[in-house]
Short mmCIF file of C-alpha atoms in Angstrom, two decimals:
data_model
loop_
_atom_site.label_atom_id
_atom_site.label_comp_id
_atom_site.label_asym_id
_atom_site.label_seq_id
_atom_site.Cartn_x
_atom_site.Cartn_y
_atom_site.Cartn_z
CA MET A 1 65.69 69.55 -5.32
CA HIS A 2 62.39 67.49 -5.58
CA ALA A 3 60.53 67.74 -9.01
CA LEU A 4 57.48 69.30 -7.37
CA ASP A 5 59.37 71.78 -5.61
CA ILE A 6 61.05 72.94 -8.87
CA ILE A 7 57.58 72.97 -10.69
CA GLN A 8 56.28 74.97 -7.87
CA GLU A 9 59.04 77.41 -8.03
CA GLU A 10 58.46 77.78 -11.66
CA HIS A 11 54.67 78.39 -10.78
CA ARG A 12 55.70 81.05 -8.28
CA ASN A 13 57.35 82.89 -11.35
CA LEU A 14 54.48 82.40 -13.65
CA TRP A 15 52.02 83.79 -10.93
CA ARG A 16 54.01 86.91 -10.81
CA ILE A 17 53.82 87.21 -14.55
CA ALA A 18 50.00 86.82 -14.31
CA ILE A 19 49.89 89.54 -11.59
CA THR A 20 52.25 91.61 -13.82
CA MET A 21 49.71 91.37 -16.72
CA ASP A 22 46.84 92.56 -14.52
CA TRP A 23 48.72 95.55 -13.27
CA VAL A 24 49.75 96.44 -16.88
CA ALA A 25 45.82 96.19 -17.88
CA ASP A 26 45.18 98.49 -15.29
CA SER A 27 47.87 100.96 -16.39
CA LEU A 28 46.44 100.79 -19.99
CA GLN A 29 42.89 101.43 -18.62
CA ASN A 30 44.10 104.35 -16.68
CA GLY A 31 45.61 106.09 -19.92
CA GLU A 32 49.34 105.08 -19.22
CA GLN A 33 51.57 104.23 -22.39
CA VAL A 34 53.43 100.87 -22.24
CA GLU A 35 56.16 100.33 -24.74
CA GLU A 36 55.74 97.39 -26.96
CA GLY A 37 59.15 96.30 -26.06
CA PHE A 38 57.61 95.11 -22.71
CA PHE A 39 54.94 93.08 -24.42
CA VAL A 40 57.40 91.53 -26.80
CA ALA A 41 59.49 90.53 -23.90
CA LEU A 42 56.73 89.26 -21.95
CA PHE A 43 55.08 87.22 -24.62
CA ASP A 44 58.51 85.70 -25.53
CA TYR A 45 59.09 84.53 -21.93
CA ILE A 46 55.58 82.91 -21.89
CA GLN A 47 56.17 81.33 -25.07
CA GLU A 48 59.69 80.09 -24.66
CA PHE A 49 59.54 79.15 -21.10
CA MET A 50 55.87 78.31 -20.17
CA ASP A 51 54.72 76.78 -23.40
CA GLY A 52 57.91 75.48 -24.66
CA CYS A 53 59.61 74.18 -21.63
CA HIS A 54 57.31 74.25 -18.36
CA HIS A 55 54.30 72.60 -20.05
CA ALA A 56 56.37 70.05 -22.03
CA LYS A 57 58.26 68.95 -18.87
CA GLU A 58 54.90 68.41 -17.02
CA ASP A 59 53.36 66.32 -19.93
CA GLN A 60 56.36 64.22 -20.67
CA TYR A 61 57.37 63.25 -17.23
CA LEU A 62 55.15 64.13 -14.24
CA PHE A 63 51.68 63.63 -16.10
CA LEU A 64 52.84 60.56 -18.15
CA ALA A 65 54.07 58.95 -14.84
CA MET A 66 50.68 59.63 -13.19
CA ARG A 67 48.80 58.04 -16.15
CA ARG A 68 50.85 54.81 -15.81
CA ARG A 69 50.24 54.68 -12.16
CA SER A 70 46.54 55.38 -12.01
CA PRO A 71 43.86 55.47 -14.91
CA GLU A 72 41.59 57.49 -12.69
CA ALA A 73 44.34 60.32 -12.92
CA ALA A 74 43.14 60.86 -16.82
CA VAL A 75 39.95 63.06 -15.83
CA ILE A 76 42.30 65.65 -14.14
CA LEU A 77 45.16 65.32 -16.74
CA ASP A 78 43.17 65.42 -19.73
CA ARG A 79 41.78 68.92 -18.59
CA LEU A 80 45.38 70.18 -17.66
CA GLU A 81 46.95 68.96 -21.03
CA ALA A 82 43.95 70.46 -22.93
CA GLU A 83 44.82 73.92 -21.27
CA HIS A 84 48.46 73.29 -22.21
CA ARG A 85 47.53 73.01 -25.76
CA ASP A 86 45.38 75.91 -25.71
CA SER A 87 47.73 78.31 -24.39
CA PRO A 88 49.73 79.13 -27.35
CA GLN A 89 46.66 80.15 -29.35
CA LEU A 90 45.57 82.41 -26.52
CA LEU A 91 48.97 83.89 -26.74
CA GLN A 92 49.14 84.25 -30.30
CA ALA A 93 45.85 86.27 -29.97
CA LEU A 94 47.52 88.67 -27.76
CA ARG A 95 50.58 88.97 -30.13
CA GLY A 96 48.04 89.95 -32.82
CA PHE A 97 47.41 93.41 -31.00
CA LEU A 98 51.25 94.55 -31.38
CA GLY A 99 52.80 96.19 -34.14
CA GLN A 100 50.85 99.56 -34.24
CA GLY A 101 52.73 101.37 -31.43
CA PRO A 102 52.14 101.88 -27.85
CA ARG A 103 49.23 104.65 -28.38
CA ALA A 104 47.30 101.89 -30.16
CA LEU A 105 47.18 99.73 -26.96
CA THR A 106 46.38 102.49 -24.44
CA GLY A 107 42.76 102.32 -23.54
CA ASN A 108 42.24 99.63 -26.05
CA ALA A 109 39.38 97.72 -24.31
CA GLU A 110 39.80 94.77 -26.69
CA PHE A 111 43.40 94.09 -25.71
CA ILE A 112 42.97 95.09 -21.93
CA ASP A 113 40.06 92.55 -21.77
CA ALA A 114 42.37 89.96 -23.55
CA LEU A 115 45.25 90.54 -21.14
CA ARG A 116 43.06 90.10 -18.21
CA HIS A 117 41.41 86.95 -19.63
CA TYR A 118 45.01 85.45 -20.26
CA ALA A 119 46.23 86.26 -16.57
CA ASP A 120 43.11 84.93 -15.16
CA THR A 121 43.25 81.65 -17.36
CA LEU A 122 46.86 81.31 -16.22
CA LYS A 123 46.34 81.67 -12.43
CA GLN A 124 43.33 79.35 -12.79
CA HIS A 125 45.47 76.67 -14.37
CA ILE A 126 48.30 76.90 -11.66
CA ARG A 127 45.38 76.71 -9.12
CA HIS A 128 44.26 73.46 -10.71
CA GLU A 129 47.74 71.87 -10.83
CA GLU A 130 48.44 72.84 -7.17
CA LYS A 131 45.22 71.78 -5.81
CA ASP A 132 44.18 68.77 -7.93
CA ALA A 133 47.09 67.17 -9.67
CA PHE A 134 50.06 67.55 -7.09
CA PRO A 135 48.19 66.05 -4.24
CA LEU A 136 47.15 62.99 -6.56
CA ALA A 137 50.79 62.90 -7.67
CA ARG A 138 52.10 62.59 -3.95
CA GLU A 139 49.61 59.88 -3.27
CA ILE A 140 50.02 57.62 -6.27
CA LEU A 141 53.65 58.12 -7.44
CA GLN A 142 56.49 55.73 -6.00
CA PRO A 143 60.02 56.81 -4.91
CA ASP A 144 61.37 55.35 -8.36
CA ASP A 145 58.83 57.53 -10.29
CA TRP A 146 59.99 60.55 -8.43
CA ALA A 147 63.61 59.77 -8.83
CA GLY A 148 63.27 59.58 -12.64
CA ILE A 149 61.12 62.67 -12.96
CA THR A 150 63.55 64.79 -10.69
CA ALA A 151 66.50 63.48 -12.56
CA ALA A 152 64.97 64.64 -15.80
CA PHE A 153 64.07 67.91 -14.38
CA SER A 154 67.62 68.45 -13.06
CA ASP A 155 69.35 67.31 -16.20
CA HIS A 156 71.71 70.33 -16.95
CA HIS A 157 72.40 69.11 -20.50
CA ASP A 158 68.82 68.71 -21.67
CA PRO A 159 68.09 70.96 -24.66
CA LEU A 160 64.62 71.81 -23.47
CA PHE A 161 65.45 72.85 -19.83
CA GLY A 162 69.12 72.36 -19.37
CA LYS A 163 71.73 74.95 -18.17
CA GLN A 164 71.88 76.80 -21.59
CA ALA A 165 68.09 76.79 -21.88
CA ARG A 166 67.62 78.08 -18.45
CA ALA A 167 70.21 80.89 -18.96
CA GLU A 168 68.07 82.01 -22.06
CA TYR A 169 64.93 81.99 -20.01
CA ARG A 170 66.56 83.96 -17.22
CA GLU A 171 67.69 86.55 -19.87
CA LEU A 172 64.08 86.85 -21.14
CA TYR A 173 62.95 87.17 -17.56
CA HIS A 174 65.43 89.93 -16.91
CA ARG A 175 64.31 91.94 -19.94
CA ILE A 176 60.91 91.83 -18.49
CA VAL A 177 62.20 93.04 -15.23
CA SER A 178 63.98 95.85 -16.78
CA LEU A 179 60.79 97.45 -18.49
CA ALA A 180 58.36 96.53 -15.70
CA PRO A 181 57.00 99.32 -13.26
CA GLU A 182 58.72 99.21 -9.81
CA ALA A 183 55.54 98.98 -8.10
CA ILE A 184 54.74 95.27 -9.57
CA GLY A 185 57.70 94.11 -7.53
CA LEU A 186 59.65 92.70 -10.35
CA GLY A 187 62.36 95.32 -10.10
CA GLY A 188 61.38 97.98 -12.75
CA ARG A 189 62.92 101.21 -13.09
CA SER A 190 60.40 103.80 -11.69
CA ALA A 191 57.39 103.27 -9.27
CA GLY A 192 54.42 103.25 -10.95
CA GLY A 193 55.46 104.04 -14.53
CA PHE A 194 56.96 102.12 -17.42
CA ALA A 195 60.43 102.42 -18.74
CA HIS A 196 60.67 103.79 -22.27
CA LEU A 197 62.94 102.01 -24.73
CA SER A 198 64.17 105.45 -25.89
CA SER A 199 65.29 106.74 -22.67
CA SER A 200 68.52 108.18 -22.45
CA SER A 201 71.43 105.90 -21.94
CA GLY A 202 74.62 106.76 -19.89
CA ALA A 203 76.48 105.81 -16.82
CA PRO A 204 73.82 104.11 -14.40
CA GLN A 205 73.01 105.96 -11.16
CA PRO A 206 72.83 104.37 -7.91
CA LEU A 207 69.27 103.61 -6.40
CA LEU A 208 70.96 104.23 -2.91
CA LYS A 209 73.91 106.54 -2.31
CA VAL A 210 75.02 106.96 1.41
CA ASP A 211 77.75 109.59 2.10
CA GLY A 212 79.64 110.09 5.31
CA LEU A 213 76.90 108.45 7.45
CA GLU A 214 77.23 108.88 11.35
CA SER A 215 74.98 107.81 14.16
CA CYS A 216 75.35 107.76 17.71
CA TYR A 217 74.06 106.00 20.93
CA GLY A 218 74.66 108.94 23.59
CA ARG A 219 78.43 109.59 23.40
CA ILE A 220 79.14 106.32 21.66
CA LYS A 221 79.61 106.79 17.84
CA ALA A 222 78.14 103.49 16.33
CA LEU A 223 78.82 104.69 12.61
CA LYS A 224 81.87 106.82 11.77
CA GLY A 225 81.36 108.12 8.21
CA VAL A 226 79.94 105.17 6.32
CA SER A 227 79.64 105.53 2.58
CA MET A 228 77.94 103.11 0.17
CA GLU A 229 76.33 102.94 -3.16
CA ILE A 230 74.00 100.25 -4.27
CA PHE A 231 72.47 100.08 -7.73
CA LYS A 232 69.27 98.81 -9.13
CA GLY A 233 68.98 95.05 -9.30
CA GLU A 234 71.98 94.47 -7.25
CA LEU A 235 72.30 92.26 -4.06
CA VAL A 236 74.86 93.93 -1.79
CA ALA A 237 76.17 92.10 1.39
CA LEU A 238 77.25 93.88 4.64
CA VAL A 239 79.52 91.70 6.77
CA GLY A 240 81.02 92.22 9.99
CA ALA A 241 81.54 91.17 13.77
CA ASN A 242 79.12 91.57 16.34
CA GLY A 243 78.98 95.12 17.42
CA ALA A 244 80.32 96.59 14.04
CA GLY A 245 77.23 98.68 13.60
CA LYS A 246 75.61 96.48 10.57
CA THR A 247 72.12 96.62 12.34
CA THR A 248 72.63 100.25 13.26
CA PHE A 249 73.28 100.90 9.52
CA LEU A 250 70.12 99.48 8.51
CA ARG A 251 68.11 101.17 11.28
CA THR A 252 69.51 104.40 10.19
CA LEU A 253 68.69 103.84 6.59
CA SER A 254 65.12 103.03 7.40
CA GLY A 255 64.80 106.06 9.70
CA ILE A 256 64.41 104.23 12.84
CA GLN A 257 67.71 105.16 14.31
CA PRO A 258 68.36 109.13 14.21
CA MET A 259 71.64 109.99 12.00
CA SER A 260 73.90 112.57 13.19
CA ALA A 261 75.78 113.49 10.06
CA GLY A 262 76.02 112.43 6.47
CA LYS A 263 73.63 112.15 3.63
CA ILE A 264 71.17 109.49 2.24
CA ARG A 265 69.82 109.78 -1.27
CA PHE A 266 67.46 107.11 -2.58
CA GLY A 267 66.30 107.05 -6.23
CA GLY A 268 67.94 110.52 -6.63
CA ARG A 269 65.91 112.04 -3.66
CA ASP A 270 67.52 113.19 -0.28
CA LEU A 271 65.79 111.07 2.53
CA SER A 272 68.41 112.42 5.15
CA ARG A 273 65.61 114.19 7.25
CA VAL A 274 62.81 112.31 6.00
CA ARG A 275 60.64 110.18 8.39
CA SER A 276 60.82 106.49 8.60
CA ASP A 277 57.04 106.16 7.26
CA ARG A 278 57.86 108.31 4.34
CA ARG A 279 61.04 106.14 3.29
CA VAL A 280 58.92 103.16 3.37
CA LYS A 281 56.55 105.05 1.09
CA ALA A 282 59.66 105.65 -1.13
CA GLY A 283 60.11 102.02 -1.29
CA ILE A 284 62.79 101.12 1.53
CA CYS A 285 61.34 98.23 3.21
CA HIS A 286 63.02 96.66 6.20
CA SER A 287 62.99 92.88 7.63
CA PRO A 288 64.40 93.41 11.01
CA GLU A 289 67.03 91.44 13.06
CA GLY A 290 65.25 88.81 15.18
CA ARG A 291 62.20 88.66 12.93
CA GLN A 292 59.74 90.87 15.29
CA VAL A 293 56.41 89.39 14.17
CA PHE A 294 53.40 90.10 16.38
CA GLY A 295 52.87 86.90 18.04
CA PRO A 296 49.06 87.25 19.05
CA LEU A 297 48.18 88.62 15.64
CA SER A 298 47.26 86.28 12.87
CA ILE A 299 49.75 85.75 10.01
CA GLU A 300 47.59 87.55 7.72
CA ASP A 301 47.15 90.60 9.94
CA ASN A 302 50.87 90.77 10.20
CA LEU A 303 51.15 90.84 6.49
CA LYS A 304 48.48 93.51 6.30
CA LEU A 305 50.80 95.69 8.60
CA GLY A 306 53.41 95.58 5.99
CA ALA A 307 51.09 97.13 3.49
CA TYR A 308 49.58 99.85 5.73
CA LEU A 309 50.78 102.46 3.34
CA ARG A 310 49.75 100.68 0.17
CA PRO A 311 46.32 101.60 -1.43
CA PRO A 312 43.48 99.32 0.07
CA GLU A 313 42.37 98.10 -3.25
CA GLN A 314 45.81 96.57 -3.95
CA LEU A 315 45.91 94.49 -0.75
CA ASP A 316 44.35 91.43 -1.93
CA GLU A 317 46.83 91.16 -4.96
CA ASP A 318 49.67 91.82 -2.56
CA LEU A 319 48.74 88.92 -0.36
CA GLU A 320 48.25 86.79 -3.43
CA ARG A 321 51.87 87.39 -4.47
CA VAL A 322 53.20 86.75 -1.26
CA TYR A 323 51.22 83.46 -0.69
CA ALA A 324 52.32 82.41 -4.02
CA MET A 325 55.98 82.62 -2.89
CA PHE A 326 55.24 81.18 0.74
CA PRO A 327 52.57 78.62 0.37
CA VAL A 328 52.83 77.77 4.03
CA LEU A 329 51.80 81.24 5.06
CA HIS A 330 48.46 80.76 3.09
CA GLU A 331 47.84 77.45 4.74
CA LYS A 332 48.34 78.87 8.23
CA ARG A 333 47.02 82.52 7.56
CA GLN A 334 44.53 82.51 10.18
CA LEU A 335 46.84 81.07 12.95
CA PRO A 336 48.62 83.36 15.39
CA ALA A 337 52.24 84.30 14.16
CA GLY A 338 53.76 83.09 17.48
CA THR A 339 52.74 79.56 16.44
CA LEU A 340 55.05 79.44 13.42
CA SER A 341 58.44 77.96 13.70
CA GLY A 342 61.63 80.09 13.71
CA GLY A 343 62.12 79.39 9.91
CA GLN A 344 58.33 80.23 9.12
CA GLN A 345 58.48 83.37 11.20
CA GLN A 346 61.35 84.61 8.99
CA MET A 347 59.49 83.86 6.07
CA LEU A 348 56.75 85.90 7.57
CA ALA A 349 59.09 88.68 8.41
CA ILE A 350 60.45 89.00 4.81
CA SER A 351 56.92 88.67 3.35
CA ARG A 352 55.84 91.46 5.70
CA ALA A 353 58.57 93.75 4.25
CA LEU A 354 57.64 92.51 0.59
CA MET A 355 54.02 93.67 1.18
CA GLY A 356 55.36 97.29 0.89
CA ARG A 357 56.41 96.42 -2.69
CA PRO A 358 60.15 97.55 -1.97
CA ARG A 359 62.47 99.21 -4.25
CA LEU A 360 65.11 98.30 -1.77
CA LEU A 361 64.79 95.31 0.48
CA LEU A 362 66.72 95.54 3.70
CA LEU A 363 67.37 92.02 5.42
CA ASP A 364 68.93 92.04 8.87
CA GLU A 365 70.43 88.65 9.88
CA PRO A 366 67.60 86.35 8.23
CA SER A 367 69.59 83.24 9.07
CA MET A 368 69.98 84.06 12.86
CA GLY A 369 69.11 81.34 15.32
CA LEU A 370 67.91 78.91 12.46
CA ALA A 371 68.97 75.38 11.97
CA PRO A 372 71.11 74.60 8.91
CA LEU A 373 68.48 73.42 6.71
CA LEU A 374 66.18 76.29 7.46
CA VAL A 375 69.28 78.53 6.67
CA GLU A 376 69.52 76.90 3.24
CA GLU A 377 65.79 77.59 2.71
CA VAL A 378 66.07 81.21 3.77
CA PHE A 379 68.91 81.84 1.33
CA ASN A 380 67.02 80.06 -1.51
CA VAL A 381 64.34 82.54 -1.04
CA ILE A 382 66.93 85.47 -1.11
CA ARG A 383 68.43 83.95 -4.26
CA THR A 384 64.78 83.87 -5.77
CA LEU A 385 64.27 87.70 -4.94
CA LYS A 386 67.61 88.33 -6.40
CA ASN A 387 66.81 86.57 -9.59
CA GLN A 388 63.56 88.48 -10.00
CA GLY A 389 65.56 91.60 -9.97
CA MET A 390 64.89 92.83 -6.43
CA THR A 391 67.47 95.23 -4.97
CA ILE A 392 68.65 94.01 -1.77
CA LEU A 393 71.01 94.92 1.07
CA LEU A 394 71.92 91.82 3.05
CA VAL A 395 73.32 92.08 6.71
CA GLU A 396 74.54 88.69 7.76
CA GLN A 397 77.04 87.16 10.07
CA ASN A 398 76.97 83.93 8.00
CA ALA A 399 79.61 85.76 5.63
CA PHE A 400 80.35 82.50 3.74
CA ALA A 401 76.64 82.41 2.53
CA ALA A 402 76.16 86.00 2.25
CA LEU A 403 79.23 86.42 0.09
CA GLY A 404 78.39 83.42 -2.08
CA ILE A 405 75.25 85.13 -3.38
CA ALA A 406 76.27 88.76 -3.23
CA ASP A 407 77.22 90.88 -6.30
CA ARG A 408 79.25 93.13 -4.22
CA ALA A 409 80.05 93.19 -0.62
CA TYR A 410 81.33 95.79 2.07
CA VAL A 411 83.10 94.88 5.34
CA LEU A 412 82.19 96.89 8.49
CA GLU A 413 84.42 97.25 11.34
CA THR A 414 83.72 99.33 14.61
CA GLY A 415 81.42 101.76 12.37
CA ASN A 416 83.97 102.02 9.50
CA ILE A 417 83.91 100.57 6.08
CA VAL A 418 87.33 98.90 5.68
CA LEU A 419 86.88 96.76 2.51
CA THR A 420 84.79 96.44 -0.41
CA GLY A 421 84.60 94.55 -3.61
CA THR A 422 82.65 91.98 -5.43
CA GLY A 423 81.31 89.02 -3.19
CA GLN A 424 83.83 86.60 -4.76
CA GLU A 425 86.69 88.81 -4.10
CA MET A 426 85.63 89.48 -0.64
CA ALA A 427 85.20 85.51 -0.30
CA ASN A 428 88.77 85.07 -1.54
CA ASN A 429 90.30 88.02 0.48
CA GLU A 430 92.54 86.43 2.88
CA GLN A 431 91.94 89.08 5.55
CA VAL A 432 88.13 88.35 5.03
CA ARG A 433 88.72 84.68 5.20
CA ALA A 434 90.62 84.69 8.40
CA ALA A 435 88.48 87.23 10.35
CA TYR A 436 84.75 86.04 9.14
CA LEU A 437 84.99 82.72 7.26
CA GLY A 438 87.12 80.78 9.67
CA MET A 439 89.85 79.90 7.26
#
């Protein structure tokens, strides 16, 4: 992976953190209580990852190489490095509000303003790097410069951003995910609300529980009593041959295909007889097989269709969040969706589903018809969503790739679940290897 790709991926995570801070500020202003544990996790992540690792990598490798190649880069880099140095002081000012309990933060105008200021500062800094520094870096740095920078960024033994350090950063990020509201899109516990550290513990309940699901096309029974459980934050793969019923299962979950028997419970609520639009509102968002974008409409209009049930005042933030993940869609946002390549259309289809702020994302054959390099790019996106705590049900004929990233997997044959286990167990199962992996 190229050094700039690594940095931009980190930028996308930091942008989501900034949007999270905006949402938290709105919640506090509206009188909601937020546990201090959330802010401790949030500020720890910013301090350890952004201030301690991300900025240090840029200063020590990318910016230093740019200064060596072009003295004119100093004007841009001096400003960016000054913002790096100022960031810990801004964060420390935010920490100063903690320690008095969640009620002291609710409606606290000074803290709310400070949160919003920090989020705005962070987003502005990312924009400066993306629009000013990175184009200049591409222009002035030579292949040997990039080789050295990328090697440093990819050093798994580096104490600052090696394998162990990255594991610690992921743990900090997952702490934020576990405490963030579901609506933010980080994978929190309840839509629109914040988790309380004092909430009762016990056996986790599945986010989705399907029992004995049946669906028919005329006299043909496509699903024959399918049962499945998916827990919050899991990536579950559903694999099987053509005609096994995988797409029918997703269509039935999203309410497009009628069910003839069984029960669907989502977030503790029975959705068996609920309309498809109500299921979207509940948080089940579907990226369908074949992408099915609206070719004559602009890319941005396609995205807006994915948010048609969302409050209008949240639309700009939703678009910002998606464009941060898929910059190419932002660049081409005014073009007709039909002008995009197959891989870009798949990114658009996934983004359109994300615009609904899913609690459960249904992905149907996202790699279908794509060249191998584009398949890898699509699966990198799915990995990113998984690492952010998104709950995903992935239907995919590329069983090898799907099982490689799945926490758990189900095998569907002619409308019946015949095998289930962890992704690794299924990948090592001789029956699965012979039938679906070509081994």
